[in-house]
Amino acid sequence: MSEQPPAVPRPPVAEACRVRVIVDTPQHSGLSGPLDYLSPHPLEAGTLVRVPLGRREVLGIVWDGGGEPGAGGEAPTPESLRAVIEVLDALPPVPRGWRELVDFAASYYQRGLGEVALAALAPELRQINGTQLARRLKRLRSRLSPGAEAPATAERPVPSEDQREVLQALSQSTPRVHLLHGLTGSGKTEVYLRESQRMLDAGRQALVLVPEINLTPQLEARFLERFPGRRVVSLHSGLTPALRLRHWLMALLGEADLVLGTRMAVFAPMPRLGLIVVDEEHDPSYKQQEGARYSARDLAVMRSRIEQIPVLLGSATPSLETWHNALPAAEGGAGRYSRLTLAHRIGGGALPAVRVVDMNRFPAKLLREQPVAPPLMDALRERLARGEQSLVFLNRRGYAPVLQCLECGWKSGCPNCSAWRVFHKQDRSLRCHHCGYTQTVPRACPECGNADIQPVGRGTERLEEQLAQSLLRADGSPARVGRIDADTTRERGKLEATLASVHAGDVDVLVGTQMVAKGHDFRRITLVAAVNSDSALFSSDFRAAERLYALLMQAAGRAGRDARHAGQSEMWVQTWSPQHSLYASLQRHDFPGFARGQLDERRIAGLPPFAHLALVRADARTQDAAQQWLAQASAWGSDLAASLGVVIYPAVPTPIQRVANVERAQMLVESASRPALQRFLAQWMPGLHALRTPRVLRWAVDVDPLAI
Ligand SMILES: [Zn+2]
Ligand SMILES: [Zn+2]
């Protein structure tokens, strides 16, 4: 027997293993799945790496399923693969639950996996290499206080009976989705705090989502005060890149016990996650409006399923989708979530009495001259005489929504958009709130030369001016009127300053947009008025009534937080359609009744939650081009749609058809079955990417759009 030939040393390439890595590739490149690279040794899924991509070096994440071929289709030979440049092994891999969430989000919202995953990392990670990362980690660890003793528990308020029942139900429940339905001031935050405490004590992490950056410092302070010795970090777009990376790293390393943040925080990597809270779950800002148009609320629910942990959705006015899911089958609901109710305000404060003012009763001339209807004016004067504060709410900033020439009818349109330019008196400008186009107000009508051009309608700036002119304090001096809107709070610290002067009692009447309706706690305000609420009711948005109800309830919640004034606090609503059922429900503070009526309408009309929608939008130079592309897309999908029971509606212009000289059109896709819609989109989308598309045309799909 001849001897075996001596073993030939294997070439290094064969020794290396193939790893699948996702990187942020443009969705239209066809490279949206993982790409194959070579690594000298196996890499665990979730490991962050730097890899070559074309001529660039980019950040990537090792993805699951190392054995199968990547997005290229056939398994490439090892020789053709490029090598991983650097393994960022100073970091633990991102957890499996996180990867599953990203997988779900990419496929559900029809975006590239790499795009969604990389956008969910701290942006600063793309800028630094392994050495720099190691240095940051070293600095981070040196800053963390060494193993704190068993954390001292701060004093906690005694829970109300409502709260006790809710907490008991939560402690006995298996992990699931809970709707925490509670009035403003009923103590939802205390439930969040106690549930978080329970999880932290069990060695888990908690994630708390809030709709607005402005609300994070308040809540952060409250959590820190309650959990001394625990690490609470925030995640939102207002942080510096370095701080955002630090907080993100603390979450991933398990060093942060509690992460508090806006919608982006739903992707915080947390290896010991035990609870998710979504406060004000109905708030539209949980929906991302560009890129992957995800709903952080819906992803939180999905994440809780993936991780087998409870999620608490809190609201005084839940979204109708959530309400329907939490309604027992016996009441016509889906019975998927548990419903927990906090029916009483802490301290027994009553909700303000709601007064509806029928604006049809007053002559138009009077309403043009006076800032608000006479009975509301009287009510404001009464407050002034008693030294109490009022909040007047108008969701339209600027002085007047349009300027008009009384001679020839010219109006201050925007040359780039199908919208009016708003008159701002402070700097005498005409500004388009859609494209930003700004000009000084012309001295005379640009059409006919008439010098008499008039503001039409009323924005917060004019309301502030008119109220200051018509209201006097008890001592005869003019009323002190403050204003909070996007114009007055642009400067850093301005919002806080105005809020402080309200709290100090230096403001008699506060005028504001919906900015003031959210979260801010005004102890001394006893009257809240919404002066032009139902402009929203006449929009094409099927969620208009739901939104308005939520906004009015939230605004009402600003009044009478102080028990001393609770009995006399009022909410005033001026409306031209007082017969709308919304106002009757509002007066009874009857959200369930309101929701029942709305859900009945939605059921009949075939709208969410009884139908599932996707919106395809196309932007182009001309309306024709945009609609033509959509028609092409529709034709391509029509057979498939019919076979799956999916309806594609004809393309139409968007509600604001032209913005910044771009024409916009949209097309609604609808199905009674969510899985059918998902199957359709999954098969239809690749074809849309392959359609002949003019260079100047942009298109995008929005699954579960907020407005249609
Ligand atoms: Zn004119
Ligand atoms: Zn414009």
XYZ file of C-alpha atoms and ligand atoms in Angstrom:
710
model
C 0.000 0.000 0.000
C 1.428 3.278 -1.042
C 1.538 6.049 1.466
C -1.050 8.734 1.447
C 0.234 11.800 -0.333
C 1.192 14.465 2.171
C -1.714 16.780 2.907
C -1.610 19.824 0.712
C -1.890 22.951 2.835
C -5.349 24.377 2.202
C -5.448 27.850 0.744
C -6.427 30.434 3.376
C -9.577 31.329 1.457
C -11.143 27.950 2.073
C -10.400 28.165 5.748
C -12.278 31.414 5.975
C -15.995 31.175 6.422
C -18.738 32.906 4.622
C -20.840 35.338 6.640
C -24.014 37.127 5.639
C -23.921 40.817 6.334
C -26.629 43.426 5.890
C -25.570 46.911 4.871
C -27.527 50.031 3.967
C -27.957 49.638 0.205
C -30.465 51.684 -1.757
C -33.662 49.696 -2.014
C -33.792 50.120 -5.774
C -30.368 48.542 -6.289
C -31.851 45.057 -5.941
C -29.350 44.304 -3.159
C -31.789 44.662 -0.310
C -31.031 41.306 1.346
C -27.831 40.261 3.130
C -24.546 40.168 1.177
C -21.860 37.511 1.532
C -18.418 38.279 2.901
C -15.480 36.254 4.105
C -14.299 36.193 7.668
C -11.291 34.282 9.055
C -13.528 32.761 11.735
C -17.252 32.315 12.256
C -19.123 35.378 13.456
C -22.173 35.295 15.638
C -25.349 36.801 14.174
C -25.810 40.373 15.390
C -22.082 41.169 15.380
C -21.263 44.610 13.989
C -18.617 44.682 11.272
C -17.071 47.058 8.787
C -17.078 45.718 5.228
C -16.177 46.941 1.753
C -19.090 47.964 -0.484
C -18.037 49.126 -3.913
C -15.271 51.571 -3.171
C -16.587 52.473 0.242
C -16.109 50.967 3.649
C -19.435 50.682 5.461
C -20.946 49.490 8.707
C -22.804 46.201 8.546
C -24.479 43.644 10.792
C -23.881 39.901 10.559
C -27.314 38.426 9.904
C -28.877 35.090 10.662
C -28.646 32.018 8.427
C -24.921 32.024 7.626
C -25.105 28.830 5.551
C -27.461 29.782 2.739
C -26.631 31.928 -0.227
C -27.141 35.638 0.169
C -29.238 37.988 -1.891
C -27.106 37.364 -4.941
C -29.155 34.232 -5.596
C -26.606 31.499 -6.247
C -23.949 30.832 -3.682
C -20.905 32.753 -4.821
C -17.599 30.921 -4.736
C -15.408 31.900 -1.822
C -12.798 33.215 -4.254
C -15.184 35.899 -5.501
C -16.014 37.185 -2.034
C -14.442 40.154 -0.304
C -13.255 39.971 3.248
C -14.733 41.643 6.309
C -12.445 44.585 7.111
C -12.996 44.816 10.819
C -15.078 43.083 13.468
C -16.386 45.473 16.134
C -16.070 42.777 18.769
C -15.773 45.215 21.637
C -19.567 45.161 21.487
C -21.887 42.262 22.173
C -23.986 41.238 19.145
C -27.328 43.019 18.850
C -29.861 40.651 20.467
C -31.952 38.159 18.541
C -35.221 39.862 19.486
C -33.926 43.089 17.963
C -33.025 41.306 14.732
C -36.443 39.692 14.531
C -38.084 43.079 15.036
C -35.998 44.603 12.243
C -36.794 41.655 9.960
C -40.481 42.135 10.640
C -40.403 45.912 10.162
C -38.557 45.661 6.839
C -40.902 43.100 5.393
C -44.120 44.588 6.796
C -43.356 48.164 5.724
C -41.822 47.034 2.413
C -38.351 48.485 2.897
C -34.823 47.127 2.539
C -33.613 45.078 5.515
C -30.288 46.920 5.586
C -31.963 50.295 5.381
C -34.207 49.576 8.371
C -31.489 47.872 10.442
C -28.778 50.459 9.907
C -31.202 53.344 10.521
C -32.037 51.713 13.854
C -28.425 51.903 15.077
C -26.914 55.028 16.642
C -25.870 57.135 13.611
C -22.461 57.873 15.136
C -21.521 54.178 14.794
C -21.106 54.678 11.052
C -18.477 57.329 11.608
C -16.099 55.479 13.911
C -13.832 52.443 13.597
C -13.133 49.669 16.076
C -10.306 51.504 17.844
C -12.413 54.622 18.319
C -15.315 52.512 19.508
C -13.126 50.719 22.051
C -11.973 54.103 23.344
C -15.563 55.321 23.707
C -16.514 52.157 25.535
C -13.601 52.528 27.921
C -14.607 56.087 28.687
C -18.239 55.056 29.081
C -17.368 52.274 31.535
C -15.132 54.526 33.582
C -17.999 56.979 33.956
C -20.525 54.450 35.115
C -20.662 54.469 38.868
C -19.242 51.174 40.137
C -21.879 48.590 41.058
C -24.361 50.653 42.986
C -25.626 49.138 46.206
C -29.137 47.763 46.209
C -30.947 50.834 44.888
C -32.793 52.813 47.494
C -36.460 53.159 46.741
C -37.800 56.664 46.873
C -41.041 57.402 48.602
C -44.023 56.419 46.545
C -47.525 57.814 46.656
C -50.213 55.482 47.934
C -51.979 54.067 44.866
C -55.628 54.875 44.325
C -58.180 52.096 44.298
C -58.253 52.195 40.463
C -54.482 51.958 40.334
C -54.401 49.078 42.810
C -56.829 47.083 40.685
C -54.870 47.766 37.503
C -51.558 46.839 39.132
C -53.031 43.667 40.526
C -54.388 42.667 37.118
C -50.982 43.335 35.571
C -49.122 41.306 38.166
C -51.380 38.302 37.603
C -51.465 38.459 33.835
C -49.367 36.454 31.426
C -47.430 38.730 29.087
C -49.773 40.401 26.656
C -50.922 43.667 25.197
C -52.765 45.865 27.691
C -54.658 49.023 26.921
C -54.461 51.335 29.918
C -57.439 53.604 29.368
C -57.313 56.489 31.799
C -58.391 60.113 31.871
C -55.799 62.860 31.989
C -54.844 63.127 35.634
C -56.012 59.612 36.538
C -52.489 58.455 37.352
C -51.316 56.455 34.328
C -47.730 57.525 34.970
C -47.822 56.020 38.453
C -48.822 52.701 36.854
C -45.895 52.990 34.409
C -43.556 53.729 37.315
C -44.713 50.813 39.433
C -44.696 48.311 36.582
C -41.224 49.475 35.587
C -40.125 49.099 39.183
C -41.422 45.543 39.247
C -39.439 44.695 36.109
C -36.289 46.428 37.313
C -36.501 44.564 40.616
C -36.710 41.340 38.616
C -33.458 42.242 36.865
C -35.090 43.302 33.596
C -34.936 46.480 31.510
C -37.913 48.692 30.687
C -38.587 50.771 27.585
C -40.903 53.788 27.800
C -42.027 55.579 24.641
C -43.467 59.105 24.592
C -44.733 61.040 21.564
C -42.771 64.288 21.975
C -39.163 65.158 22.707
C -40.447 68.026 24.859
C -42.008 65.526 27.211
C -38.892 63.423 27.786
C -37.060 65.687 30.290
C -40.135 65.888 32.568
C -40.665 62.156 32.543
C -36.943 61.414 32.790
C -36.768 63.540 35.928
C -39.732 61.675 37.369
C -38.207 58.256 36.731
C -34.806 59.330 38.073
C -36.396 60.681 41.206
C -38.302 57.457 41.711
C -35.412 55.119 40.958
C -32.288 56.572 42.537
C -29.337 54.310 41.833
C -30.908 53.088 38.591
C -29.667 54.196 35.205
C -32.250 55.974 33.103
C -31.237 57.115 29.607
C -33.123 58.870 26.827
C -33.093 58.264 23.085
C -34.419 60.912 20.696
C -33.289 63.081 17.824
C -32.571 66.061 20.097
C -29.462 64.414 21.589
C -25.965 65.170 20.306
C -24.603 62.281 18.197
C -22.062 61.417 20.911
C -24.693 61.325 23.655
C -27.091 59.344 21.525
C -24.341 56.760 20.915
C -23.545 56.639 24.626
C -27.182 56.002 25.560
C -27.573 53.451 22.780
C -24.461 51.609 23.969
C -25.729 51.611 27.544
C -28.963 50.025 26.346
C -27.127 47.361 24.344
C -24.648 46.590 27.127
C -27.545 46.168 29.541
C -26.127 49.030 31.628
C -29.230 51.186 31.205
C -32.109 49.937 33.323
C -34.679 52.115 31.683
C -34.732 53.683 28.230
C -37.069 56.589 27.626
C -37.533 57.930 24.143
C -39.532 58.962 21.122
C -40.613 56.618 18.306
C -37.038 55.785 17.274
C -36.454 54.224 20.707
C -38.708 51.299 19.792
C -35.520 49.934 18.184
C -33.341 50.372 21.279
C -31.293 47.160 21.596
C -32.037 45.792 25.067
C -30.827 42.324 26.028
C -32.901 42.114 29.244
C -36.064 43.867 28.056
C -39.004 43.052 30.313
C -41.625 45.745 29.663
C -42.613 48.268 27.004
C -44.806 51.295 27.757
C -46.299 53.416 24.965
C -47.687 56.599 26.506
C -50.390 58.485 24.533
C -50.493 55.527 22.176
C -52.960 57.302 19.854
C -50.532 60.118 19.070
C -49.846 60.536 15.320
C -46.173 61.266 15.957
C -45.584 57.561 16.605
C -45.857 57.148 12.860
C -42.666 57.819 10.946
C -43.515 59.930 7.897
C -40.538 59.218 5.669
C -38.221 56.344 4.752
C -39.603 53.212 6.389
C -42.978 54.584 7.420
C -43.360 52.494 10.528
C -45.696 52.908 13.464
C -43.655 52.716 16.668
C -46.834 51.801 18.555
C -47.508 48.839 16.281
C -43.853 47.786 16.366
C -43.936 47.938 20.170
C -46.840 45.480 20.111
C -44.910 43.234 17.716
C -41.767 43.512 19.836
C -43.692 42.447 22.914
C -44.837 39.337 21.034
C -41.338 38.527 19.832
C -39.831 38.975 23.281
C -42.785 37.448 25.147
C -43.099 40.476 27.418
C -46.028 42.729 28.327
C -46.691 46.035 26.591
C -48.797 48.812 28.120
C -50.564 51.153 25.683
C -51.722 54.180 27.650
C -54.233 56.812 26.540
C -57.290 58.815 27.557
C -58.504 58.597 23.959
C -57.090 55.395 22.431
C -56.791 55.064 18.685
C -59.843 53.293 17.301
C -57.609 50.425 16.156
C -56.395 49.858 19.713
C -59.856 50.384 21.189
C -61.338 47.822 18.802
C -58.611 45.324 19.721
C -59.269 45.851 23.425
C -63.054 45.683 23.173
C -64.400 42.256 24.194
C -66.059 40.227 21.439
C -69.354 40.524 23.318
C -69.213 44.270 22.660
C -68.390 43.863 18.992
C -64.631 44.145 19.443
C -61.747 41.876 18.537
C -60.911 40.979 22.155
C -57.208 40.715 21.407
C -55.887 43.055 24.107
C -56.750 43.332 27.756
C -58.417 46.579 28.790
C -57.550 48.206 32.092
C -59.368 51.346 33.167
C -58.512 54.258 35.409
C -61.901 55.916 35.637
C -61.222 58.634 38.204
C -58.900 61.590 38.441
C -56.436 61.510 41.313
C -57.599 63.778 44.108
C -61.172 63.519 42.901
C -60.953 66.532 40.563
C -63.843 66.539 38.122
C -63.325 66.915 34.390
C -64.224 70.376 33.151
C -67.802 70.993 32.093
C -67.940 71.246 28.294
C -69.813 74.199 26.742
C -70.495 74.101 23.042
C -70.982 77.482 21.331
C -73.090 77.420 18.170
C -71.312 79.949 15.958
C -74.220 80.105 13.502
C -76.041 82.288 16.035
C -73.739 85.266 15.524
C -73.504 87.667 12.571
C -70.352 87.185 10.467
C -69.379 90.843 10.915
C -69.325 90.480 14.688
C -67.186 87.344 14.479
C -64.717 89.149 12.209
C -64.343 92.018 14.651
C -64.305 90.104 17.907
C -61.659 87.505 18.613
C -64.184 85.010 20.044
C -67.966 84.706 20.348
C -69.630 86.987 22.966
C -70.452 84.313 25.576
C -66.876 83.043 25.523
C -65.643 86.631 25.774
C -67.748 87.036 28.934
C -66.385 83.812 30.373
C -62.814 84.990 29.765
C -63.623 88.297 31.517
C -65.004 86.432 34.513
C -61.750 84.477 34.785
C -59.767 87.692 34.626
C -61.886 89.283 37.327
C -61.289 86.258 39.576
C -57.553 86.272 38.841
C -57.703 82.870 37.136
C -55.961 81.832 33.947
C -57.384 80.750 30.598
C -55.964 78.799 27.697
C -57.235 79.622 24.212
C -56.418 77.075 21.659
C -56.223 77.656 17.882
C -54.465 75.216 15.634
C -53.262 77.776 13.100
C -50.161 79.841 13.550
C -49.373 83.166 11.928
C -51.516 86.313 11.859
C -53.957 85.363 9.122
C -54.056 82.295 6.867
C -54.322 84.459 3.750
C -54.120 88.071 2.520
C -56.721 89.250 0.038
C -57.218 92.251 -2.232
C -60.732 93.559 -1.752
C -60.618 95.232 -5.169
C -59.732 92.390 -7.568
C -59.878 89.303 -5.335
C -56.134 88.493 -5.474
C -55.051 86.133 -2.700
C -51.604 85.401 -1.299
C -51.069 82.041 -2.993
C -47.737 80.257 -3.001
C -46.192 80.152 -6.487
C -44.677 76.726 -5.718
C -47.543 75.007 -3.942
C -51.283 74.604 -4.165
C -51.643 76.453 -0.857
C -51.986 79.980 0.531
C -49.089 81.804 2.055
C -49.700 82.791 5.652
C -49.392 86.401 6.775
C -47.017 86.875 9.729
C -47.395 90.374 11.099
C -44.355 90.399 13.344
C -41.914 90.577 10.424
C -44.533 91.530 7.800
C -43.881 88.389 5.805
C -45.906 86.036 3.663
C -44.724 82.513 4.389
C -45.641 79.213 2.841
C -45.943 76.629 5.602
C -45.379 73.839 3.077
C -42.263 74.844 1.121
C -41.009 77.711 3.267
C -41.157 80.299 0.442
C -41.096 83.689 2.169
C -41.508 87.250 0.894
C -42.098 90.635 2.454
C -45.766 91.637 2.255
C -46.273 93.696 -0.924
C -47.217 97.366 -0.415
C -50.026 97.048 -2.876
C -51.918 94.297 -4.648
C -49.522 92.695 -7.161
C -52.434 92.255 -9.610
C -54.235 95.615 -9.612
C -52.092 97.968 -7.514
C -54.818 98.564 -4.915
C -53.161 99.478 -1.605
C -55.918 97.947 0.516
C -54.998 94.283 0.996
C -56.584 92.663 4.006
C -55.840 89.710 6.259
C -58.626 87.120 6.050
C -59.257 84.764 8.931
C -57.322 84.456 12.139
C -54.159 82.741 13.324
C -52.633 82.619 16.796
C -50.695 85.884 16.282
C -53.871 87.828 15.495
C -55.850 86.088 18.234
C -53.187 87.124 20.738
C -53.313 90.731 19.510
C -57.117 90.927 19.529
C -57.477 89.351 22.971
C -54.894 91.739 24.416
C -56.867 94.658 22.929
C -60.260 93.564 24.196
C -59.562 92.164 27.663
C -58.863 94.244 30.737
C -57.706 93.141 34.156
C -59.605 94.083 37.295
C -57.346 97.131 37.796
C -58.029 98.406 34.267
C -54.657 97.457 32.818
C -54.615 95.353 29.625
C -54.702 91.584 30.088
C -51.358 89.818 29.849
C -51.648 87.489 26.869
C -48.923 84.940 26.105
C -48.512 82.769 23.052
C -46.968 79.354 22.440
C -46.615 78.050 18.900
C -43.856 76.991 16.516
C -43.069 80.669 15.815
C -42.640 81.789 19.411
C -40.677 78.733 20.518
C -38.130 78.524 17.723
C -35.427 79.939 19.981
C -33.910 77.542 22.467
C -35.322 77.947 25.956
C -38.208 80.134 24.819
C -40.861 77.484 25.428
C -39.584 76.828 28.950
C -39.505 80.579 29.652
C -43.109 81.088 28.538
C -44.277 78.039 30.484
C -42.497 79.343 33.570
C -44.253 82.696 33.296
C -47.600 80.905 32.994
C -46.828 78.911 36.119
C -45.673 82.034 37.955
C -49.042 83.645 37.210
C -47.573 86.342 34.944
C -49.886 85.391 32.090
C -53.680 85.802 32.206
C -54.547 84.239 28.883
C -52.338 81.800 27.024
C -52.904 81.435 23.285
C -51.456 78.354 21.629
C -51.530 75.697 18.947
C -51.784 71.993 19.747
C -48.280 72.264 21.197
C -49.822 73.428 24.453
C -52.429 70.685 24.561
C -49.855 67.991 25.176
C -48.524 67.085 28.547
C -47.939 70.484 30.084
C -49.430 70.705 33.493
C -51.123 74.046 34.139
C -52.332 74.106 37.717
C -54.065 77.477 37.639
C -55.911 77.316 34.356
C -59.652 77.005 34.865
C -60.876 77.682 31.337
C -59.777 76.043 28.123
C -61.310 77.176 24.825
C -60.969 75.706 21.347
C -61.972 78.533 19.014
C -61.787 76.978 15.573
C -61.883 73.283 16.250
C -64.047 71.964 13.476
C -62.022 73.168 10.509
C -60.472 69.702 10.962
C -63.859 67.976 10.623
C -64.220 69.075 7.010
C -60.914 67.598 5.861
C -60.872 64.464 3.713
C -59.082 62.554 6.460
C -61.248 59.717 7.763
C -59.491 60.017 11.135
C -60.424 63.713 11.490
C -63.145 63.188 14.104
C -61.021 60.740 16.088
C -58.100 63.186 16.100
C -60.254 66.142 17.032
C -61.845 64.257 19.902
C -58.423 63.284 21.225
C -57.121 66.826 20.885
C -60.129 68.389 22.614
C -60.002 65.858 25.446
C -56.315 66.493 25.833
C -56.891 70.242 25.854
C -59.725 69.810 28.374
C -57.304 67.874 30.543
C -55.206 71.040 30.907
C -57.941 72.628 32.996
C -58.747 72.061 36.619
C -55.747 69.947 37.619
C -55.782 71.907 40.818
C -58.528 70.525 43.032
C -59.267 73.978 44.453
C -60.541 75.104 41.073
C -61.745 71.765 39.789
C -65.410 72.434 40.439
C -65.528 75.556 38.304
C -63.268 74.585 35.411
C -64.736 74.681 31.920
C -63.923 73.653 28.393
C -65.428 75.855 25.658
C -65.727 74.728 22.067
C -66.768 77.069 19.235
C -68.317 75.164 16.350
C -70.363 75.656 13.215
C -71.639 72.082 13.403
C -72.878 71.745 16.983
C -75.069 68.807 15.965
C -72.026 66.615 15.260
C -72.190 63.576 17.551
C -68.605 64.237 18.616
C -69.681 67.218 20.709
C -72.447 65.330 22.487
C -69.956 62.598 23.475
C -67.462 65.219 24.529
C -70.016 66.879 26.808
C -70.731 63.547 28.481
C -66.997 62.691 28.596
C -68.113 59.487 26.968
C -65.211 58.094 24.968
C -66.714 54.576 24.688
C -69.877 56.079 23.191
C -67.909 58.197 20.763
C -65.776 55.215 19.743
C -68.858 53.054 19.218
C -70.351 55.578 16.804
C -67.097 55.994 14.912
C -66.467 52.258 14.680
C -69.981 51.726 13.313
C -69.265 54.295 10.601
C -65.915 52.721 9.794
C -67.458 49.258 9.583
C -70.046 50.469 7.088
C -67.495 52.448 5.063
C -64.955 49.622 5.055
C -62.226 51.660 6.737
C -59.625 50.675 9.359
C -59.762 48.768 11.644
C -62.196 46.827 9.407
C -60.021 47.170 6.313
C -56.291 47.355 5.818
C -54.721 50.023 3.662
C -51.527 50.854 1.857
C -50.949 54.092 0.004
C -48.622 54.349 -2.971
C -47.518 57.888 -3.597
C -45.742 59.281 -6.635
C -44.118 62.723 -6.915
C -43.271 64.106 -10.346
C -42.907 67.283 -12.425
C -46.480 67.037 -13.657
C -49.646 65.554 -12.218
C -50.031 63.540 -15.424
C -46.636 61.913 -15.081
C -47.313 60.997 -11.454
C -50.745 59.544 -12.229
C -49.501 57.719 -15.306
C -46.838 55.942 -13.332
C -49.410 54.911 -10.728
C -51.746 53.677 -13.470
C -48.902 51.570 -14.844
C -48.250 50.167 -11.380
C -51.939 49.426 -10.968
C -52.185 47.640 -14.322
C -49.183 45.527 -13.452
C -50.759 44.389 -10.179
C -54.408 44.098 -11.178
C -54.575 40.319 -11.810
C -52.673 39.539 -8.652
C -54.867 41.937 -6.671
C -58.055 40.343 -7.980
C -56.834 36.858 -7.110
C -56.058 37.900 -3.527
C -59.177 39.988 -2.888
C -57.229 43.238 -2.867
C -58.673 46.418 -4.388
C -56.488 49.025 -6.110
C -58.270 52.369 -6.392
C -57.578 54.837 -9.213
C -54.786 57.360 -8.739
C -55.830 60.814 -7.493
C -53.992 64.036 -6.579
C -52.971 64.249 -2.905
C -54.999 66.681 -0.721
C -52.286 69.318 -1.222
C -51.507 68.552 -4.797
C -48.398 70.622 -5.416
C -45.638 71.331 -2.889
C -42.361 73.075 -3.816
C -43.207 72.692 -7.508
C -43.598 68.956 -7.218
C -46.912 67.430 -8.253
C -48.093 64.632 -6.013
C -50.526 61.815 -6.657
C -51.542 58.787 -4.641
C -53.267 55.466 -5.047
C -55.019 53.513 -2.334
C -54.685 49.742 -1.998
C -57.190 48.063 0.282
C -58.079 44.642 1.592
C -60.337 43.267 4.292
C -57.526 40.862 5.193
C -54.179 42.026 6.471
C -52.333 38.835 5.419
C -53.801 39.147 1.909
C -52.628 42.750 1.656
C -49.183 41.721 2.885
C -48.991 38.861 0.373
C -50.017 41.216 -2.391
C -47.460 43.875 -1.477
C -44.663 41.328 -1.169
C -45.292 40.130 -4.717
C -46.200 43.485 -6.237
C -43.339 45.617 -4.904
C -40.447 43.905 -6.725
C -42.320 44.540 -9.967
C -42.752 48.216 -9.100
C -39.020 48.563 -8.551
C -38.560 47.106 -12.018
C -41.104 49.436 -13.711
C -39.847 52.000 -16.185
C -39.648 55.089 -14.015
C -38.773 58.622 -15.184
C -35.650 59.966 -13.507
C -37.544 62.812 -11.898
C -40.235 60.604 -10.399
C -40.088 59.469 -6.787
C -42.451 56.944 -5.339
C -42.980 55.288 -1.993
C -45.416 52.984 -0.297
C -46.970 53.713 3.084
C -48.437 50.657 4.828
C -51.168 51.545 7.354
C -51.119 55.238 6.378
C -52.429 57.676 8.980
C -54.330 59.811 6.481
C -55.596 59.028 2.988
Zn -56.035 93.599 -6.484
Zn -45.079 76.808 -0.965
